[in-house]
XYZ file of N, CA and C in Angstrom:
795
model
N -69.867 240.162 97.088
C -70.907 240.617 98.013
C -70.787 239.839 99.320
N -70.659 240.529 100.405
C -70.578 239.891 101.703
C -71.986 239.600 102.188
N -72.222 238.380 102.520
C -73.571 238.005 102.949
C -73.497 236.635 103.583
N -74.495 236.326 104.370
C -74.577 234.976 104.890
C -74.903 234.026 103.748
N -74.560 232.757 103.938
C -74.780 231.782 102.892
C -76.249 231.498 102.667
N -76.567 230.835 101.566
C -77.958 230.539 101.249
C -78.467 229.323 102.007
N -79.772 229.239 102.146
C -80.405 228.004 102.593
C -80.343 227.014 101.433
N -80.124 225.733 101.734
C -80.193 224.744 100.674
C -80.688 223.406 101.213
N -81.337 222.670 100.315
C -81.777 221.303 100.566
C -80.669 220.362 100.112
N -80.598 219.187 100.720
C -79.564 218.236 100.359
C -80.104 216.815 100.482
N -79.715 215.953 99.539
C -80.143 214.552 99.582
C -79.137 213.700 98.839
N -78.972 212.453 99.284
C -78.203 211.473 98.543
C -76.708 211.539 98.769
N -76.002 210.679 98.057
C -74.552 210.594 98.120
C -74.024 210.230 96.747
N -72.814 210.708 96.443
C -72.209 210.462 95.146
C -71.712 211.760 94.543
N -71.504 211.801 93.231
C -71.086 213.042 92.579
C -72.080 214.172 92.858
N -71.553 215.384 93.036
C -72.408 216.513 93.393
C -73.209 217.058 92.234
N -74.457 217.400 92.508
C -75.348 218.049 91.545
C -75.974 219.253 92.245
N -75.775 220.447 91.714
C -76.340 221.668 92.293
C -77.452 222.160 91.379
N -78.662 222.309 91.931
C -79.866 222.649 91.158
C -80.317 224.064 91.498
N -80.440 224.917 90.487
C -80.746 226.330 90.666
C -82.120 226.645 90.061
N -82.991 227.226 90.858
C -84.395 227.399 90.492
C -84.647 228.684 89.711
N -85.857 228.801 89.201
C -86.286 229.964 88.428
C -86.722 231.099 89.350
N -86.957 232.281 88.753
C -87.559 233.392 89.499
C -88.934 233.009 90.017
N -89.360 233.688 91.083
C -90.681 233.471 91.686
C -90.854 232.031 92.140
N -89.741 231.354 92.443
C -89.762 229.974 92.886
C -88.775 229.824 94.032
N -88.429 228.590 94.369
C -87.462 228.314 95.427
C -86.886 226.923 95.204
N -86.029 226.502 96.114
C -85.417 225.177 96.006
C -86.445 224.057 95.997
N -87.636 224.320 96.510
C -88.680 223.285 96.519
C -89.047 222.853 95.108
N -88.757 223.687 94.115
C -89.010 223.335 92.712
C -88.346 222.012 92.342
N -87.227 221.688 92.984
C -86.430 220.534 92.582
C -86.636 219.311 93.469
N -87.661 219.285 94.302
C -87.840 218.141 95.202
C -87.997 216.824 94.441
N -88.757 216.831 93.372
C -88.943 215.606 92.593
C -87.643 215.127 91.973
N -86.866 216.053 91.435
C -85.586 215.681 90.841
C -84.632 215.163 91.912
N -84.654 215.779 93.085
C -83.789 215.320 94.169
C -84.121 213.882 94.560
N -85.402 213.594 94.639
C -85.811 212.216 94.956
C -85.324 211.249 93.883
N -85.413 211.669 92.635
C -85.047 210.809 91.520
C -83.541 210.555 91.455
N -82.741 211.552 91.816
C -81.296 211.451 91.661
C -80.558 210.964 92.897
N -81.202 211.034 94.052
C -80.473 210.851 95.314
C -79.908 209.443 95.506
N -80.366 208.466 94.724
C -79.787 207.136 94.816
C -78.391 207.043 94.223
N -78.029 208.018 93.352
C -76.727 207.972 92.670
C -75.892 209.220 92.875
N -76.530 210.315 93.301
C -75.836 211.598 93.375
C -76.084 212.276 94.723
N -75.190 213.185 95.064
C -75.415 214.102 96.179
C -76.013 215.368 95.592
N -77.267 215.620 95.866
C -78.001 216.707 95.220
C -78.214 217.843 96.209
N -77.838 219.048 95.797
C -77.998 220.246 96.618
C -78.827 221.262 95.842
N -79.849 221.816 96.481
C -80.731 222.782 95.829
C -80.847 224.012 96.721
N -80.138 225.089 96.410
C -80.194 226.299 97.226
C -81.351 227.222 96.842
N -81.744 228.055 97.801
C -82.634 229.176 97.523
C -81.784 230.367 97.076
N -82.182 231.031 96.010
C -81.480 232.219 95.529
C -81.755 233.408 96.438
N -81.099 234.507 96.161
C -81.353 235.736 96.921
C -82.841 236.077 96.915
N -83.374 236.380 98.078
C -84.758 236.796 98.180
C -85.771 235.693 98.004
N -85.307 234.433 97.918
C -86.213 233.307 97.710
C -86.166 232.363 98.900
N -87.305 231.735 99.189
C -87.345 230.727 100.239
C -86.791 231.233 101.554
N -85.778 230.525 102.068
C -85.195 230.853 103.366
C -83.829 231.519 103.250
N -83.448 231.928 102.054
C -82.165 232.593 101.865
C -82.260 234.075 102.225
N -81.121 234.765 102.328
C -81.141 236.191 102.666
C -81.988 237.001 101.694
N -82.567 238.070 102.206
C -83.391 238.945 101.375
C -82.549 239.638 100.321
N -83.221 240.034 99.238
C -82.562 240.820 98.198
C -82.077 242.120 98.834
N -80.789 242.455 98.722
C -80.276 243.654 99.392
C -80.888 244.923 98.825
N -81.193 245.850 99.713
C -81.806 247.114 99.300
C -80.730 248.136 98.948
N -81.059 248.991 98.002
C -80.209 250.132 97.725
C -78.958 249.854 96.926
N -78.868 248.720 96.261
C -77.705 248.449 95.428
C -78.102 247.534 94.272
N -77.339 247.621 93.216
C -77.571 246.771 92.057
C -76.967 245.396 92.331
N -77.726 244.352 92.067
C -77.258 242.978 92.252
C -77.056 242.346 90.873
N -75.942 241.681 90.719
C -75.624 241.036 89.440
C -75.718 239.521 89.567
N -75.664 238.852 88.433
C -75.613 237.389 88.453
C -74.350 236.898 89.150
N -73.295 237.661 89.083
C -72.071 237.298 89.801
C -72.272 237.335 91.313
N -73.102 238.237 91.781
C -73.449 238.257 93.208
C -74.204 236.996 93.599
N -75.077 236.539 92.717
C -75.797 235.289 92.985
C -74.811 234.117 93.075
N -73.816 234.108 92.191
C -72.805 233.051 92.231
C -72.009 233.127 93.526
N -71.656 234.336 93.958
C -70.904 234.496 95.197
C -71.692 233.967 96.388
N -72.997 234.227 96.418
C -73.836 233.708 97.492
C -73.801 232.188 97.517
N -73.733 231.577 96.336
C -73.790 230.121 96.211
C -72.486 229.422 96.567
N -71.408 230.145 96.745
C -70.102 229.519 96.903
C -70.071 228.437 97.989
N -70.685 228.630 99.172
C -70.662 227.541 100.161
C -71.327 226.264 99.662
N -72.355 226.404 98.833
C -73.046 225.235 98.277
C -72.157 224.560 97.241
N -71.523 225.345 96.385
C -70.642 224.776 95.364
C -69.463 224.062 96.016
N -68.940 224.640 97.078
C -67.834 223.997 97.779
C -68.273 222.685 98.422
N -69.490 222.662 98.950
C -70.013 221.455 99.590
C -70.232 220.343 98.576
N -70.545 220.713 97.335
C -70.848 219.717 96.297
C -69.641 218.880 95.920
N -68.423 219.376 96.178
C -67.239 218.655 95.736
C -67.000 218.881 94.250
N -65.805 218.573 93.786
C -65.464 218.850 92.390
C -64.993 217.599 91.661
N -65.318 217.529 90.369
C -66.210 218.421 89.628
C -67.673 218.099 89.898
N -68.511 219.126 89.880
C -69.936 218.933 90.127
C -70.741 219.232 88.873
N -71.966 218.749 88.864
C -72.925 219.073 87.809
C -73.722 220.317 88.212
N -74.120 221.107 87.240
C -75.040 222.215 87.459
C -76.327 221.956 86.682
N -77.450 222.138 87.366
C -78.780 222.056 86.758
C -79.457 223.395 87.015
N -80.063 223.989 85.997
C -80.699 225.284 86.209
C -81.888 225.496 85.297
N -82.823 226.297 85.786
C -84.023 226.659 85.023
C -84.153 228.175 85.012
N -84.291 228.771 83.826
C -84.602 230.180 83.673
C -83.517 231.049 84.316
N -83.849 231.869 85.291
C -82.868 232.680 86.012
C -81.768 231.789 86.595
N -82.159 230.665 87.174
C -81.181 229.747 87.743
C -80.223 229.194 86.702
N -80.701 228.967 85.489
C -79.829 228.511 84.412
C -78.856 229.606 84.001
N -79.286 230.859 84.070
C -78.387 231.978 83.790
C -77.289 232.057 84.843
N -77.665 231.889 86.107
C -76.673 231.879 87.184
C -75.691 230.722 86.976
N -76.192 229.568 86.562
C -75.331 228.413 86.319
C -74.292 228.727 85.241
N -74.689 229.380 84.176
C -73.754 229.723 83.111
C -72.668 230.674 83.605
N -73.051 231.662 84.396
C -72.075 232.610 84.926
C -71.128 231.910 85.899
N -71.652 230.991 86.698
C -70.805 230.223 87.612
C -69.800 229.376 86.836
N -70.247 228.764 85.752
C -69.357 227.930 84.943
C -68.267 228.767 84.281
N -68.598 229.958 83.833
C -67.589 230.830 83.236
C -66.541 231.250 84.254
N -66.977 231.466 85.494
C -66.054 231.926 86.530
C -65.003 230.874 86.852
N -65.405 229.602 86.940
C -64.469 228.533 87.281
C -64.860 227.266 86.519
N -64.581 227.230 85.228
C -65.053 226.110 84.401
C -64.485 224.760 84.819
N -63.306 224.746 85.413
C -62.713 223.481 85.806
C -63.464 222.753 86.902
N -64.353 223.480 87.596
C -65.123 222.860 88.676
C -66.351 222.125 88.158
N -66.771 222.423 86.932
C -68.074 221.974 86.442
C -67.904 220.789 85.494
N -68.547 219.696 85.833
C -68.454 218.465 85.044
C -69.345 218.529 83.807
N -70.559 219.025 83.969
C -71.518 219.160 82.876
C -72.679 220.005 83.392
N -73.484 220.514 82.458
C -74.640 221.340 82.835
C -75.890 220.879 82.111
N -77.009 220.878 82.821
C -78.327 220.638 82.235
C -79.158 221.888 82.469
N -79.482 222.593 81.407
C -80.114 223.908 81.501
C -81.451 223.919 80.768
N -82.460 224.505 81.419
C -83.751 224.694 80.768
C -83.966 226.194 80.597
N -83.817 226.647 79.366
C -84.089 228.018 78.946
C -83.485 229.089 79.855
N -82.155 229.233 79.839
C -81.548 230.385 80.491
C -82.163 231.680 79.954
N -82.272 232.667 80.822
C -82.925 233.929 80.438
C -81.913 235.075 80.417
N -80.792 234.854 79.759
C -79.760 235.891 79.642
C -80.164 236.887 78.553
N -81.108 237.762 78.910
C -81.646 238.698 77.930
C -80.599 239.712 77.470
N -79.521 239.849 78.222
C -78.428 240.719 77.796
C -77.896 240.302 76.431
N -77.943 239.018 76.116
C -77.454 238.555 74.815
C -78.336 239.060 73.683
N -79.643 239.130 73.924
C -80.547 239.686 72.919
C -80.291 241.175 72.732
N -80.000 241.872 73.813
C -79.721 243.309 73.726
C -78.409 243.561 72.986
N -77.424 242.695 73.199
C -76.162 242.837 72.465
C -76.393 242.654 70.963
N -77.229 241.684 70.625
C -77.482 241.395 69.222
C -78.266 242.512 68.546
N -79.297 243.025 69.212
C -80.167 244.047 68.626
C -80.755 244.887 69.756
N -80.073 245.946 70.171
C -80.556 246.776 71.284
C -81.993 247.238 71.054
N -82.852 246.957 72.063
C -84.257 247.324 71.952
C -85.029 246.490 70.967
N -84.474 245.356 70.560
C -85.064 244.552 69.502
C -86.328 243.828 69.904
N -86.966 243.255 68.914
C -88.277 242.642 69.085
C -88.248 241.419 69.995
N -87.173 240.621 69.939
C -87.140 239.372 70.696
C -87.294 239.610 72.198
N -86.731 240.699 72.695
C -86.793 240.985 74.124
C -87.946 241.903 74.498
N -88.721 242.331 73.524
C -89.753 243.336 73.815
C -90.791 242.824 74.814
N -91.240 241.584 74.637
C -92.299 241.061 75.492
C -91.902 240.987 76.946
N -90.714 240.469 77.243
C -90.300 240.353 78.638
C -89.938 241.719 79.206
N -89.393 242.598 78.370
C -89.100 243.950 78.853
C -90.384 244.645 79.299
N -91.425 244.508 78.508
C -92.706 245.135 78.847
C -93.338 244.471 80.066
N -93.271 243.151 80.136
C -93.860 242.438 81.272
C -93.175 242.818 82.571
N -91.844 242.903 82.558
C -91.104 243.271 83.760
C -91.418 244.708 84.176
N -91.513 245.610 83.201
C -91.833 247.005 83.515
C -93.239 247.129 84.093
N -94.196 246.431 83.520
C -95.569 246.466 84.033
C -95.637 245.890 85.442
N -94.913 244.791 85.678
C -94.907 244.182 87.005
C -94.283 245.116 88.025
N -93.201 245.791 87.643
C -92.560 246.734 88.559
C -93.489 247.907 88.884
N -94.231 248.369 87.883
C -95.189 249.453 88.126
C -96.285 249.012 89.087
N -96.725 247.768 88.975
C -97.733 247.244 89.888
C -97.191 247.150 91.314
N -95.936 246.775 91.461
C -95.317 246.761 92.792
C -95.293 248.181 93.365
N -94.915 249.150 92.556
C -94.903 250.548 93.011
C -96.288 251.000 93.448
N -97.312 250.465 92.817
C -98.691 250.827 93.147
C -99.233 250.018 94.322
N -98.405 249.165 94.901
C -98.835 248.374 96.051
C -99.731 247.205 95.703
N -99.576 246.672 94.486
C -100.434 245.573 94.041
C -99.580 244.393 93.566
N -98.980 243.646 94.508
C -98.119 242.530 94.094
C -98.855 241.437 93.339
N -100.159 241.267 93.603
C -100.917 240.254 92.865
C -101.011 240.620 91.388
N -101.199 241.902 91.092
C -101.240 242.329 89.700
C -99.878 242.153 89.040
N -98.820 242.417 89.791
C -97.472 242.196 89.263
C -97.273 240.724 88.924
N -97.706 239.857 89.828
C -97.536 238.423 89.611
C -98.372 237.938 88.433
N -99.591 238.460 88.299
C -100.432 238.068 87.165
C -99.747 238.420 85.846
N -99.201 239.611 85.751
C -98.534 240.036 84.518
C -97.321 239.156 84.215
N -96.553 238.848 85.248
C -95.341 238.063 85.107
C -95.664 236.613 84.730
N -96.570 235.992 85.467
C -96.906 234.584 85.231
C -97.618 234.399 83.897
N -98.531 235.303 83.577
C -99.244 235.159 82.307
C -98.316 235.363 81.111
N -97.269 236.157 81.280
C -96.298 236.279 80.195
C -95.592 234.947 79.970
N -95.151 234.319 81.043
C -94.350 233.104 80.919
C -95.186 231.861 80.656
N -96.436 231.852 81.082
C -97.209 230.611 81.014
C -98.434 230.679 80.118
N -98.837 231.860 79.681
C -100.013 232.086 78.824
C -101.092 232.803 79.628
N -101.868 233.644 78.935
C -102.936 234.391 79.600
C -103.898 233.471 80.343
N -104.246 233.863 81.568
C -105.157 233.080 82.396
C -104.473 232.115 83.336
N -103.151 231.925 83.158
C -102.432 230.966 84.001
C -102.468 231.372 85.468
N -102.350 232.660 85.732
C -102.371 233.135 87.119
C -103.708 232.837 87.786
N -104.781 233.090 87.092
C -106.112 232.891 87.685
C -106.410 231.420 87.942
N -105.746 230.528 87.228
C -105.964 229.092 87.439
C -105.085 228.513 88.547
N -104.208 229.309 89.079
C -103.241 228.829 90.062
C -103.871 228.776 91.457
N -103.535 227.773 92.283
C -104.068 227.713 93.652
C -103.695 228.959 94.451
N -104.579 229.369 95.329
C -104.365 230.611 96.079
C -103.082 230.597 96.893
N -102.747 229.467 97.480
C -101.531 229.393 98.293
C -100.296 229.656 97.439
N -100.291 229.106 96.238
C -99.162 229.339 95.331
C -99.144 230.785 94.865
N -100.323 231.352 94.618
C -100.395 232.760 94.231
C -99.767 233.660 95.292
N -100.044 233.386 96.556
C -99.533 234.234 97.641
C -98.010 234.214 97.675
N -97.419 233.045 97.495
C -95.962 232.931 97.522
C -95.334 233.689 96.366
N -95.899 233.534 95.179
C -95.346 234.206 94.009
C -95.522 235.717 94.118
N -96.701 236.154 94.553
C -96.944 237.595 94.689
C -95.933 238.229 95.646
N -95.625 237.544 96.729
C -94.664 238.072 97.695
C -93.271 238.210 97.084
N -92.921 237.329 96.166
C -91.586 237.366 95.557
C -91.432 238.491 94.548
N -92.529 239.052 94.071
C -92.461 240.009 92.979
C -91.814 241.335 93.361
N -91.596 241.552 94.635
C -90.878 242.752 95.063
C -89.489 242.806 94.443
N -88.969 241.656 94.013
C -87.628 241.584 93.437
C -87.608 241.711 91.917
N -88.744 241.985 91.280
C -88.802 241.884 89.822
C -87.848 242.865 89.136
N -87.684 244.070 89.666
C -86.741 244.997 89.055
C -85.308 244.466 89.142
N -84.995 243.858 90.273
C -83.662 243.299 90.439
C -83.395 242.160 89.483
N -84.384 241.273 89.319
C -84.225 240.171 88.362
C -83.944 240.711 86.962
N -84.768 241.672 86.542
C -84.623 242.213 85.192
C -83.270 242.893 85.022
N -82.850 243.640 86.024
C -81.561 244.327 85.950
C -80.415 243.334 85.819
N -80.457 242.262 86.605
C -79.387 241.266 86.557
C -79.331 240.571 85.200
N -80.488 240.285 84.619
C -80.536 239.523 83.366
C -80.267 240.395 82.140
N -80.806 241.613 82.132
C -80.555 242.501 81.005
C -79.186 243.158 81.101
N -78.659 243.282 82.311
C -77.419 244.018 82.509
C -76.165 243.174 82.560
N -76.274 241.867 82.422
C -75.069 241.053 82.483
C -74.133 241.437 81.329
N -72.853 241.679 81.634
C -71.949 242.199 80.598
C -71.279 241.141 79.735
N -71.540 239.869 79.955
C -70.796 238.811 79.257
C -71.117 238.792 77.764
N -70.111 238.949 76.907
C -70.368 238.852 75.458
C -70.685 237.414 75.056
N -71.464 237.255 74.009
C -71.858 235.925 73.551
C -70.643 235.046 73.261
N -69.613 235.616 72.651
C -68.479 234.787 72.233
C -67.755 234.143 73.410
N -67.893 234.700 74.609
C -67.225 234.122 75.773
C -67.758 232.723 76.071
N -69.018 232.482 75.760
C -69.609 231.172 76.039
C -69.014 230.068 75.153
N -68.318 230.446 74.106
C -67.643 229.452 73.267
C -66.501 228.759 74.013
N -66.069 229.345 75.129
C -64.969 228.761 75.904
C -65.438 227.652 76.843
N -66.731 227.482 77.017
C -67.249 226.467 77.939
C -67.233 225.104 77.246
N -66.219 224.303 77.545
C -66.059 223.055 76.800
C -66.596 221.832 77.523
N -67.392 222.050 78.587
C -68.039 220.902 79.229
C -69.337 220.558 78.502
N -69.807 219.309 78.604
C -71.080 218.958 77.972
C -72.242 219.770 78.560
N -73.124 220.218 77.685
C -74.297 220.997 78.104
C -75.547 220.403 77.448
N -76.522 220.063 78.261
C -77.859 219.726 77.776
C -78.682 221.000 77.832
N -79.138 221.474 76.667
C -79.910 222.716 76.595
C -81.344 222.358 76.209
N -82.256 222.517 77.161
C -83.660 222.160 76.969
C -84.507 223.405 76.727
N -85.437 223.281 75.790
C -86.363 224.370 75.512
C -87.764 223.811 75.291
N -88.754 224.693 75.430
C -90.129 224.345 75.125
C -90.572 225.040 73.854
N -91.182 224.311 72.953
C -91.625 224.902 71.692
C -92.698 225.965 71.898
N -93.375 225.932 73.051
C -94.441 226.901 73.325
C -93.959 228.080 74.175
N -92.664 228.225 74.327
C -92.100 229.297 75.155
C -92.169 230.639 74.436
N -92.070 231.746 75.189
C -92.086 233.077 74.573
C -90.861 233.315 73.693
N -90.967 234.334 72.852
C -89.878 234.656 71.920
C -88.592 235.003 72.647
N -88.680 235.582 73.830
C -87.471 236.020 74.529
C -86.573 234.845 74.882
N -87.112 233.832 75.537
C -86.264 232.702 75.933
C -85.865 231.850 74.730
N -86.724 231.789 73.715
C -86.336 231.070 72.497
C -85.228 231.814 71.747
N -85.253 233.143 71.831
C -84.189 233.934 71.217
C -82.852 233.716 71.889
N -82.841 233.662 73.208
C -81.613 233.364 73.937
C -81.108 231.973 73.554
N -82.028 231.027 73.429
C -81.641 229.666 73.038
C -80.989 229.650 71.657
N -81.539 230.406 70.750
C -80.959 230.461 69.398
C -79.492 230.892 69.465
N -79.191 231.876 70.287
C -77.823 232.383 70.380
C -76.896 231.426 71.125
N -77.335 230.947 72.272
C -76.459 230.124 73.098
C -76.213 228.742 72.503
N -77.208 228.163 71.885
C -76.997 226.821 71.332
C -76.052 226.852 70.134
N -75.901 228.011 69.513
C -74.901 228.142 68.459
C -73.512 228.364 69.045
N -73.446 228.993 70.217
C -72.152 229.358 70.804
C -71.533 228.242 71.633
N -72.329 227.513 72.395
C -71.782 226.494 73.294
C -71.195 225.343 72.472
N -69.933 224.988 72.695
C -69.268 224.043 71.793
C -69.666 222.583 71.956
N -70.142 222.195 73.142
C -70.498 220.797 73.373
C -71.943 220.683 73.832
N -72.838 221.250 73.050
C -74.239 221.340 73.453
C -75.077 220.256 72.792
N -75.986 219.692 73.558
C -77.038 218.810 73.059
C -78.357 219.520 73.283
N -79.133 219.716 72.242
C -80.384 220.468 72.336
C -81.561 219.512 72.393
N -82.457 219.749 73.337
C -83.687 218.958 73.461
C -84.864 219.912 73.472
N -85.709 219.828 72.457
C -86.902 220.668 72.367
C -88.118 219.824 72.730
N -88.879 220.296 73.714
C -90.113 219.617 74.113
C -91.281 220.267 73.368
N -91.904 219.565 72.430
C -92.907 220.200 71.575
C -94.137 220.704 72.312
N -94.479 220.091 73.446
C -95.715 220.442 74.134
C -95.500 221.288 75.388
N -94.259 221.696 75.653
C -93.970 222.433 76.875
C -93.660 223.893 76.577
N -93.805 224.715 77.615
C -93.425 226.115 77.555
C -92.257 226.384 78.491
N -92.055 227.657 78.790
C -90.903 228.054 79.602
C -90.926 227.440 80.996
N -92.089 227.214 81.537
C -92.187 226.681 82.896
C -92.297 225.156 82.909
N -91.796 224.506 81.869
C -91.847 223.056 81.771
C -91.349 222.311 83.002
N -90.231 222.729 83.632
C -89.773 222.011 84.821
C -90.756 222.053 85.982
N -91.667 223.030 85.970
C -92.674 223.159 87.033
C -93.982 222.496 86.624
N -94.387 222.699 85.367
C -95.675 222.157 84.924
C -95.608 220.677 84.561
N -94.450 220.221 84.103
C -94.264 218.827 83.682
C -92.932 218.299 84.233
N -92.793 218.286 85.549
C -91.487 217.930 86.124
C -91.008 216.539 85.764
N -91.906 215.568 85.676
C -91.459 214.199 85.381
C -90.786 214.118 84.021
N -91.345 214.806 83.035
C -90.786 214.785 81.675
C -89.390 215.400 81.662
N -89.260 216.560 82.270
C -87.977 217.264 82.274
C -86.969 216.546 83.163
N -87.410 216.096 84.321
C -86.492 215.416 85.240
C -85.917 214.141 84.632
N -86.726 213.407 83.886
C -86.231 212.204 83.229
C -85.114 212.547 82.247
N -85.290 213.636 81.519
C -84.264 214.054 80.562
C -82.971 214.432 81.280
N -83.114 215.161 82.373
C -81.944 215.538 83.156
C -81.236 214.319 83.708
N -82.004 213.387 84.263
C -81.410 212.181 84.853
C -80.645 211.373 83.819
N -81.189 211.256 82.618
C -80.491 210.515 81.556
C -79.166 211.195 81.201
N -79.215 212.501 81.110
C -78.004 213.249 80.752
C -76.930 213.087 81.826
N -77.293 213.245 83.092
C -76.297 213.129 84.152
C -75.703 211.711 84.185
N -76.526 210.708 83.946
C -76.038 209.328 83.974
C -75.008 209.068 82.875
N -75.103 209.830 81.794
C -74.172 209.648 80.668
C -72.856 210.371 80.868
N -72.791 211.256 81.861
C -71.585 212.089 82.030
C -71.024 212.008 83.438
C-alpha cells in the first residue's frame, strides 16, 4: 500500500523497541512504558492507520494486517536490527504478521492478547469462541451507519471491558474513542480475514512473552489457547485480576512484566 509514513513517538537510546497499540487507541497508550524503558532502549511507538496523527483509514478498499505492517516500515527501519516488538490486541496481531514477514529482524516479542480472530474461524467457522466479538463488531458498525458513534463505542468498549465501562469513562476519552469507531468494520475485516494458517506461527523461533488477562472475553482467550500452543519459544503470563484492556487499565503491572522480559533478551 502506497501511503505516507505513520506518526510515531520516540524516546531513549539503545536496542530498538517498537510498541503497537490497540484499536480505539493511539501511540499515547505507551507513554508510561516509554518512560520506563528509555534509559536502556530506543523506544518507538507509532500510530496505526486511522489513529492519532497517522494517515486516515483509506476509503473504498479492503485493508489487511499486511498493509498495517507496510505503513510501519519506516518505523521498523528506524528501530535498527534486531528490534523488539511490543503489541496489545490489534497491535499485537500486527506485530505477529510483521514478525512472520521478516523474522530475522525481530529479537523478541512481548504481546498482550493478540486478536487474530481468523485463527478461531479456521478452527471452527462461525464457532462460539468468536461469536461475542463478531456480534459486538456488527452492532458497532450498525451504529456507525445510523450516525451514532457513541453507541458504537459503548458496544465495543463494554464488550472488551465489561458492561458499564463506557459510561464510567471520562467524556474527553469517550469523544476520542467514539471518533475512532468509524474504522470498526475495517478492524474486524483485517482480523477475521487474515489468511495466515495457525501452523505458520510454529516457524517463529524468537522468544515471545504472551500475556493474557483471566477476566478477558472468550474471543481473545481462545486466540491465546491456539497461539500459545503454536509458538515454539513462548512464555505465558496470566494476570488473574486483569481483562483484555490490562495495558490501559493497569499499565504499571503490565509494563513491569514487559520491562523484565526485554531485559532478559
